[in-house]
Short mmCIF file of C-alpha atoms in Angstrom, two decimals:
data_model
loop_
_atom_site.label_atom_id
_atom_site.label_comp_id
_atom_site.label_asym_id
_atom_site.label_seq_id
_atom_site.Cartn_x
_atom_site.Cartn_y
_atom_site.Cartn_z
CA UNK P 1 120.92 118.12 87.73
CA UNK P 2 122.13 115.96 90.56
CA UNK P 3 119.65 113.96 91.09
CA UNK P 4 119.31 110.54 92.48
CA UNK P 5 119.70 107.90 89.78
CA UNK P 6 116.72 105.05 90.92
CA UNK P 7 113.57 105.53 92.92
CA UNK P 8 112.14 102.32 94.08
CA UNK P 9 108.91 103.48 94.96
CA UNK P 10 105.79 101.16 95.96
CA UNK P 11 103.46 104.36 94.96
CA UNK P 12 104.98 103.86 91.46
CA UNK P 13 104.82 99.89 91.00
CA UNK P 14 103.12 98.52 87.97
CA UNK P 15 101.71 95.40 87.61
CA UNK P 16 104.78 93.65 86.61
CA UNK P 17 106.45 94.29 89.85
CA UNK P 18 103.92 92.33 91.52
CA UNK P 19 106.30 89.42 90.36
CA UNK P 20 108.34 87.92 92.82
CA UNK P 21 112.31 88.61 92.46
CA UNK P 22 114.69 85.83 93.20
CA UNK P 23 117.11 88.04 95.19
CA UNK P 24 114.40 89.76 97.34
CA UNK P 25 112.75 89.05 100.52
CA UNK P 26 110.00 86.16 99.30
CA UNK P 27 108.33 82.95 100.63
CA UNK P 28 107.57 80.56 98.37
CA UNK P 29 105.46 78.00 99.92
CA UNK P 30 102.22 79.18 101.39
CA UNK P 31 102.48 76.38 104.39
CA UNK P 32 105.27 78.79 105.70
CA UNK P 33 104.55 81.56 108.12
CA UNK P 34 105.47 84.10 110.36
CA UNK P 35 108.94 84.40 108.87
CA UNK P 36 111.20 86.96 111.47
CA UNK P 37 114.83 87.63 110.65
CA UNK P 38 116.79 90.56 112.43
CA UNK P 39 119.80 90.88 114.54
CA UNK P 40 119.63 88.47 117.25
CA UNK P 41 120.35 91.48 120.18
CA UNK P 42 116.80 93.18 119.70
CA UNK P 43 113.69 91.56 118.09
CA UNK P 44 112.85 93.15 114.67
CA UNK P 45 115.72 95.23 114.84
CA UNK P 46 117.25 95.48 110.83
CA UNK P 47 119.26 92.56 109.50
CA UNK P 48 122.76 94.22 109.71
CA UNK P 49 125.82 92.75 111.42
CA UNK P 50 129.41 93.60 111.75
CA UNK P 51 131.73 91.68 110.00
CA UNK P 52 134.22 89.47 112.14
CA UNK P 53 132.15 90.56 115.12
CA UNK P 54 130.32 88.40 117.02
CA UNK P 55 126.66 89.69 116.19
CA UNK P 56 124.50 87.12 114.40
CA UNK P 57 121.00 87.16 112.60
CA UNK P 58 118.19 85.15 113.43
CA UNK P 59 115.78 83.38 111.11
CA UNK P 60 112.84 82.33 112.48
CA UNK P 61 109.76 80.36 110.81
CA UNK P 62 106.93 77.92 111.28
CA UNK P 63 106.01 75.30 108.57
CA UNK P 64 102.61 74.73 108.94
CA UNK P 65 102.51 71.08 107.13
CA UNK P 66 104.36 69.99 110.81
CA UNK P 67 107.03 66.83 110.80
CA UNK P 68 110.49 67.31 109.77
CA UNK P 69 111.61 68.53 106.60
CA UNK P 70 115.22 68.09 104.95
CA UNK P 71 115.61 72.20 104.75
CA UNK P 72 118.97 73.30 103.45
CA UNK P 73 120.49 76.83 103.28
CA UNK P 74 123.31 79.52 101.78
CA UNK P 75 123.85 82.72 101.29
CA UNK P 76 125.19 84.49 97.93
CA UNK P 77 126.83 87.62 97.69
CA UNK P 78 125.14 90.54 95.78
CA UNK P 79 125.80 93.97 94.41
CA UNK P 80 124.04 97.34 95.37
CA UNK P 81 121.18 96.71 93.05
CA UNK P 82 121.13 93.32 94.47
CA UNK P 83 121.71 91.00 91.46
CA UNK P 84 124.63 88.50 91.80
CA UNK P 85 127.71 89.60 92.07
CA UNK P 86 128.45 86.52 89.87
CA UNK P 87 131.71 85.76 92.53
CA UNK P 88 132.30 81.98 93.47
CA UNK P 89 131.61 81.14 96.69
CA UNK P 90 135.02 80.66 97.96
CA UNK P 91 135.27 84.58 97.13
CA UNK P 92 132.84 85.03 100.03
CA UNK P 93 132.19 82.08 101.96
CA UNK P 94 134.75 80.97 104.99
CA UNK P 95 133.67 77.15 104.92
CA UNK P 96 130.97 75.20 103.39
CA UNK P 97 129.04 76.35 100.29
CA UNK P 98 125.73 74.97 102.28
CA UNK P 99 124.28 73.52 105.46
CA UNK P 100 121.39 71.64 106.89
CA UNK P 101 119.10 73.15 109.19
CA UNK P 102 119.04 71.40 112.05
CA UNK P 103 117.02 73.45 114.72
CA UNK P 104 113.54 73.47 114.88
CA UNK P 105 110.65 72.36 117.58
CA UNK P 106 107.30 71.37 117.30
CA UNK P 107 104.13 73.51 118.77
CA UNK P 108 102.62 72.85 121.77
CA UNK P 109 99.01 73.52 123.06
CA UNK P 110 98.12 74.72 120.03
CA UNK P 111 94.60 74.51 117.74
CA UNK P 112 97.14 74.67 114.94
CA UNK P 113 100.11 72.25 114.57
CA UNK P 114 103.32 73.59 113.47
CA UNK P 115 106.96 73.11 113.44
CA UNK P 116 109.33 76.03 114.15
CA UNK P 117 112.37 76.29 112.84
CA UNK P 118 115.33 78.69 113.95
CA UNK P 119 118.59 79.62 112.37
CA UNK P 120 121.33 81.85 113.65
CA UNK P 121 124.44 83.17 111.13
CA UNK P 122 127.19 83.56 110.99
CA UNK P 123 127.83 79.67 112.56
CA UNK P 124 130.72 77.32 112.14
CA UNK P 125 129.61 76.14 108.47
CA UNK P 126 128.30 79.15 106.51
CA UNK P 127 129.95 82.56 107.58
CA UNK P 128 130.71 85.39 105.14
CA UNK P 129 134.56 86.62 104.22
CA UNK P 130 133.43 89.81 102.59
CA UNK P 131 131.32 92.89 103.55
CA UNK P 132 128.35 93.40 101.47
CA UNK P 133 124.39 92.40 100.36
CA UNK P 134 123.66 88.93 101.17
CA UNK P 135 120.77 87.25 100.14
CA UNK P 136 119.93 83.73 102.47
CA UNK P 137 118.30 81.25 100.71
CA UNK P 138 116.33 78.46 102.52
CA UNK P 139 115.25 75.26 100.27
CA UNK P 140 114.27 71.67 100.44
CA UNK P 141 116.32 68.67 99.93
CA UNK P 142 119.38 70.47 99.18
CA UNK P 143 117.81 71.61 95.74
CA UNK P 144 117.55 75.49 95.00
CA UNK P 145 114.85 74.79 92.70
CA UNK P 146 112.78 73.89 95.65
CA UNK P 147 112.91 77.00 96.98
CA UNK P 148 111.23 77.73 100.33
CA UNK P 149 112.35 81.37 101.07
CA UNK P 150 114.91 84.06 100.66
CA UNK P 151 115.90 87.02 103.04
CA UNK P 152 118.04 89.85 102.41
CA UNK P 153 120.83 90.17 104.79
CA UNK P 154 123.61 93.48 105.45
CA UNK P 155 126.96 92.61 106.40
CA UNK P 156 128.97 95.91 107.41
CA UNK P 157 132.23 96.32 107.34
CA UNK P 158 132.69 99.91 108.72
CA UNK P 159 135.12 101.91 106.69
CA UNK P 160 133.02 105.47 106.61
CA UNK P 161 131.31 107.85 109.04
CA UNK P 162 127.56 109.04 108.77
CA UNK P 163 125.73 111.99 110.07
CA UNK P 164 122.55 112.15 109.17
CA UNK P 165 119.65 114.52 109.98
CA UNK P 166 115.57 114.38 109.21
CA UNK P 167 112.90 117.42 109.25
CA UNK P 168 110.05 118.71 106.61
CA UNK P 169 110.45 119.05 102.98
CA UNK P 170 111.67 122.15 101.70
CA UNK P 171 109.13 122.46 99.01
CA UNK P 172 105.91 124.65 99.66
CA UNK P 173 103.65 122.20 97.74
CA UNK P 174 105.24 119.26 99.97
CA UNK P 175 105.88 120.59 103.19
CA UNK P 176 102.97 119.68 104.90
CA UNK P 177 103.12 116.08 103.36
CA UNK P 178 106.94 114.82 103.00
CA UNK P 179 109.99 114.54 105.13
CA UNK P 180 113.65 115.40 104.04
CA UNK P 181 116.45 113.71 104.66
CA UNK P 182 120.13 115.20 104.46
CA UNK P 183 123.82 113.19 105.31
CA UNK P 184 126.93 113.54 104.93
CA UNK P 185 129.58 110.77 104.42
CA UNK P 186 133.23 110.29 105.48
CA UNK P 187 135.55 108.35 103.53
CA UNK P 188 138.66 108.89 104.88
CA UNK P 189 141.15 106.36 104.86
CA UNK P 190 139.09 104.78 101.37
CA UNK P 191 140.72 105.09 98.17
CA UNK P 192 138.29 106.92 96.21
CA UNK P 193 138.95 108.07 92.92
CA UNK P 194 135.70 109.04 91.48
CA UNK P 195 132.83 109.24 94.30
CA UNK P 196 130.36 109.04 91.38
CA UNK P 197 131.14 106.20 90.34
CA UNK P 198 132.95 104.43 93.43
CA UNK P 199 130.36 105.16 96.33
CA UNK P 200 126.57 104.74 96.17
CA UNK P 201 124.39 105.26 99.02
CA UNK P 202 120.66 103.92 99.54
CA UNK P 203 118.03 105.42 101.79
CA UNK P 204 115.22 103.50 103.04
CA UNK P 205 112.13 104.25 105.14
CA UNK P 206 110.83 101.70 107.76
CA UNK P 207 113.36 99.69 106.40
CA UNK P 208 110.93 99.22 103.05
CA UNK P 209 113.20 98.81 99.88
CA UNK P 210 110.29 99.01 97.61
CA UNK P 211 110.17 103.09 98.47
CA UNK P 212 114.08 103.09 99.03
CA UNK P 213 116.26 106.01 96.77
CA UNK P 214 119.49 105.08 95.58
CA UNK P 215 121.87 108.25 95.90
CA UNK P 216 124.63 107.65 92.83
CA UNK P 217 126.33 111.44 93.02
CA UNK P 218 126.81 113.81 96.01
CA UNK P 219 125.72 116.79 95.89
CA UNK P 220 128.87 118.36 96.84
CA UNK P 221 132.42 117.20 97.73
CA UNK P 222 134.50 118.43 100.25
CA UNK P 223 138.07 116.98 100.85
CA UNK P 224 136.80 113.63 102.33
CA UNK P 225 133.29 114.18 103.03
CA UNK P 226 130.30 113.58 100.52
CA UNK P 227 127.69 116.24 101.12
CA UNK P 228 123.57 114.51 100.16
CA UNK P 229 121.42 117.53 100.55
CA UNK P 230 120.17 119.05 97.57
CA UNK P 231 116.72 120.06 98.12
CA UNK P 232 115.54 117.90 95.25
CA UNK P 233 116.66 114.33 96.33
CA UNK P 234 115.64 112.37 99.50
CA UNK P 235 112.37 113.69 99.59
CA UNK P 236 110.16 111.26 101.08
CA UNK P 237 106.34 110.85 101.49
CA UNK P 238 106.08 110.97 105.47
CA UNK P 239 102.89 108.44 105.05
CA UNK P 240 100.77 108.17 108.12
CA UNK P 241 101.30 105.86 111.14
CA UNK P 242 100.53 102.32 110.30
CA UNK P 243 97.28 100.73 111.74
CA UNK P 244 97.43 98.19 114.05
CA UNK P 245 95.80 95.22 115.80
CA UNK P 246 96.97 92.54 119.05
CA UNK P 247 96.23 89.35 119.22
CA UNK P 248 98.48 88.70 121.90
CA UNK P 249 95.55 87.06 123.90
CA UNK P 250 92.85 85.21 122.78
CA UNK P 251 90.84 85.00 125.71
CA UNK P 252 89.76 88.75 125.48
CA UNK P 253 89.16 91.22 123.02
CA UNK P 254 91.94 93.78 123.22
CA UNK P 255 92.93 96.43 120.61
CA UNK P 256 91.00 97.33 117.51
CA UNK P 257 89.11 93.14 117.91
CA UNK P 258 85.58 93.34 117.53
CA UNK P 259 84.97 89.62 118.81
CA UNK P 260 86.96 86.27 118.65
CA UNK P 261 85.29 83.02 117.82
CA UNK P 262 87.06 79.76 119.39
CA UNK P 263 85.75 76.65 117.55
CA UNK P 264 87.69 74.27 115.50
CA UNK P 265 90.02 77.20 114.83
CA UNK P 266 90.95 80.49 116.10
CA UNK P 267 88.88 83.40 114.38
CA UNK P 268 89.45 87.30 114.81
CA UNK P 269 86.72 89.65 113.64
CA UNK P 270 88.52 93.06 113.66
CA UNK P 271 86.87 96.95 113.48
CA UNK P 272 85.92 98.12 110.37
CA UNK P 273 88.80 100.44 109.34
CA UNK P 274 88.19 103.86 107.33
CA UNK P 275 89.82 105.87 104.93
CA UNK P 276 92.39 108.06 106.47
CA UNK P 277 93.30 110.81 103.80
CA UNK P 278 92.61 113.35 106.21
CA UNK P 279 94.70 116.88 105.65
CA UNK P 280 95.09 116.66 109.63
CA UNK P 281 97.73 114.17 111.40
CA UNK P 282 96.55 112.18 114.39
CA UNK P 283 99.36 110.92 116.74
CA UNK P 284 98.48 107.13 117.17
CA UNK P 285 101.25 104.38 118.19
CA UNK P 286 102.99 101.95 115.79
CA UNK P 287 105.78 99.92 115.15
CA UNK P 288 106.63 101.46 111.77
CA UNK P 289 105.28 98.59 109.70
CA UNK P 290 106.76 95.50 111.89
CA UNK P 291 104.84 92.45 113.14
CA UNK P 292 106.12 90.62 116.97
CA UNK P 293 105.37 86.99 117.89
CA UNK P 294 103.75 87.28 121.09
CA UNK P 295 101.62 85.03 123.42
CA UNK P 296 100.47 86.27 126.77
CA UNK P 297 98.89 83.40 127.57
CA UNK P 298 101.92 81.03 127.21
CA UNK P 299 105.65 80.96 128.37
CA UNK P 300 107.15 80.74 124.92
CA UNK P 301 105.45 82.12 121.85
CA UNK P 302 107.98 80.54 119.35
CA UNK P 303 106.13 77.22 120.06
CA UNK P 304 102.67 78.03 122.27
CA UNK P 305 101.21 81.15 120.19
CA UNK P 306 98.83 79.98 118.35
CA UNK P 307 97.28 81.01 114.66
CA UNK P 308 94.09 82.81 113.94
CA UNK P 309 91.75 83.62 111.01
CA UNK P 310 92.04 87.53 111.04
CA UNK P 311 89.12 88.87 109.56
CA UNK P 312 89.82 92.19 107.88
CA UNK P 313 86.69 94.93 106.60
CA UNK P 314 87.78 98.17 104.86
CA UNK P 315 85.63 100.91 104.00
CA UNK P 316 86.88 101.98 100.75
CA UNK P 317 85.56 104.74 98.93
CA UNK P 318 86.46 102.93 95.47
CA UNK P 319 84.85 100.25 93.33
CA UNK P 320 86.31 96.86 91.95
CA UNK P 321 85.91 98.38 88.12
CA UNK P 322 88.43 101.31 89.01
CA UNK P 323 90.79 99.53 91.02
CA UNK P 324 92.09 96.78 93.31
CA UNK P 325 92.71 97.10 97.20
CA UNK P 326 95.75 95.24 99.18
CA UNK P 327 97.15 94.86 102.34
CA UNK P 328 100.70 95.21 103.33
CA UNK P 329 103.02 95.11 106.32
CA UNK P 330 106.44 93.63 107.15
CA UNK P 331 104.23 90.38 107.81
CA UNK P 332 103.73 89.64 104.16
CA UNK P 333 106.55 91.64 102.79
CA UNK P 334 104.67 94.55 101.26
CA UNK P 335 103.62 92.19 98.81
CA UNK P 336 100.83 93.18 96.12
CA UNK P 337 99.58 89.56 95.25
CA UNK P 338 96.82 87.66 95.42
CA UNK P 339 97.53 86.65 98.94
CA UNK P 340 97.22 90.48 100.00
CA UNK P 341 94.26 91.57 97.68
CA UNK P 342 91.05 92.13 99.31
CA UNK P 343 87.85 91.34 97.58
CA UNK P 344 84.24 93.56 97.92
CA UNK P 345 81.32 92.22 99.55
CA UNK P 346 77.72 92.80 98.89
CA UNK P 347 77.82 95.58 101.76
CA UNK P 348 80.28 97.72 99.98
CA UNK P 349 82.94 96.73 102.01
CA UNK P 350 86.65 95.42 101.01
CA UNK P 351 87.21 92.20 103.29
CA UNK P 352 90.26 89.44 103.61
CA UNK P 353 91.17 86.51 106.06
CA UNK P 354 94.70 86.08 106.67
CA UNK P 355 95.65 83.36 108.84
CA UNK P 356 98.66 85.00 111.20
CA UNK P 357 100.18 83.92 114.54
CA UNK P 358 99.13 85.90 117.55
CA UNK P 359 100.94 88.86 118.46
CA UNK P 360 101.12 92.46 117.54
CA UNK P 361 100.87 93.70 113.72
CA UNK P 362 101.18 96.92 111.96
CA UNK P 363 99.41 97.15 108.44
CA UNK P 364 98.59 99.28 105.88
CA UNK P 365 95.88 99.56 102.95
CA UNK P 366 97.12 100.15 99.15
CA UNK P 367 95.21 101.33 95.88
CA UNK P 368 96.29 99.70 92.38
CA UNK P 369 94.90 102.10 90.12
CA UNK P 370 93.83 100.35 86.73
CA UNK P 371 93.64 103.37 84.62
CA UNK P 372 96.97 104.66 86.02
CA UNK P 373 98.50 100.94 86.31
CA UNK P 374 100.45 102.16 89.61
CA UNK P 375 100.00 101.25 93.23
CA UNK P 376 99.75 104.12 95.68
CA UNK P 377 99.30 103.60 99.66
CA UNK P 378 98.53 107.51 100.04
CA UNK P 379 95.57 107.41 98.18
CA UNK P 380 93.69 105.70 101.55
CA UNK P 381 96.28 106.24 104.45
CA UNK P 382 97.13 110.32 103.77
CA UNK P 383 100.83 111.61 104.31
CA UNK P 384 101.81 113.75 106.81
CA UNK P 385 105.80 115.29 107.81
CA UNK P 386 104.79 114.85 111.34
CA UNK P 387 104.50 111.01 110.97
CA UNK P 388 107.07 108.92 113.07
CA UNK P 389 109.39 106.93 110.66
CA UNK P 390 112.81 105.18 111.13
CA UNK P 391 115.47 105.66 108.28
CA UNK P 392 117.77 103.04 107.27
CA UNK P 393 121.33 104.45 105.13
CA UNK P 394 123.53 102.04 103.90
CA UNK P 395 126.79 103.12 102.61
CA UNK P 396 128.52 100.96 99.69
CA UNK P 397 132.26 100.90 98.13
CA UNK P 398 133.98 99.49 95.54
CA UNK P 399 137.39 99.24 95.81
CA UNK P 400 139.82 99.94 92.53
CA UNK P 401 139.77 96.65 90.90
CA UNK P 402 137.00 94.84 92.73
CA UNK P 403 134.68 93.05 91.37
CA UNK P 404 132.18 93.61 94.16
CA UNK P 405 130.32 96.09 96.05
CA UNK P 406 131.02 96.34 99.60
CA UNK P 407 128.76 97.80 102.41
CA UNK P 408 131.16 100.37 104.34
CA UNK P 409 128.60 102.14 106.16
CA UNK P 410 125.15 101.89 108.46
CA UNK P 411 123.22 104.37 110.04
CA UNK P 412 119.71 104.49 111.54
CA UNK P 413 118.01 107.58 112.45
CA UNK P 414 114.15 108.35 113.53
CA UNK P 415 111.95 111.61 112.51
CA UNK P 416 111.22 112.18 116.61
CA UNK P 417 114.12 110.81 118.42
CA UNK P 418 116.91 112.76 118.04
#
């Protein structure tokens, strides 16, 4: 059967999957907060840039330790599956092998003091030569054993065209819960001897690599067109719209906020979240898992947005003996770890306190079952084919005799906006 080779799904991770992989989006120091990484043309956009263009990605983060640190950075070329391509830096970098991060600003008028760092790539010192996947590494004192954070960067050298559509799942059992993506890749002009070996297609829902599907062979080949439309592939749970809270102002209660307490620190208590496993879909606005640093009370949220302790309360219908509850979103890279795990209080509700910068945040709850050793976000959130989702499609190509994979196609589509 023509099926995708590899399905990386948050619903099917084991406890071993909780560990941090070196070529993933990771934060290695708890003092580092509010990491943003996107194409500088639009806040929150997917971090993809065209090779040789004037496009740049922006990395921004805060260091709660204040002061200034000797941060350095570099990028490393990776293959389709995010392993190192094992190329020399001279093969994929145009200039230096690493550089110091010089752009930083101290916070202003905030209770929580921090230093805000920013970096734009490519620049005069660090620029890629090849298209493909890159991991951006930030570390202290020029020593990569002192890693601070990593981000996945996508450099596009467009050589194919993509046509894609979304719709409800064709399966009888999944028609009300799932979404199906069909797409066609036209590789006219490329030297493709065997499409199953030379071209890979990676499809993501809301930029979540953990739930992505890697297509290693097309359903049909029609001339220079590869069709990926088998009924058994690229069928995603639609999931639900993300939950959301708004702390753009700490002067009055806004969306999903029960009360704000200001003392020696900012404290925000959210309304209790219910389980949302109802079979009926309810339309709500969300940002597809993203977060945005914003401050209505200031002029520059990069340095005058404050931090607050955000108190979450979740009325889950599960006991701690059965498993664990986690809270995830782009704000924590969807990580299931000790920093995202909720604890159950005496009132039976699950609670967690997260220290977050002012803004708008999407989030959801994930259940890890002790018996099955699997995690599942649908248990608490439900799944509906009507859910509005973004899908990102990346096409990779390995040229004849080459030792690396190139990113030759990128497309983004939405289930509602056609």
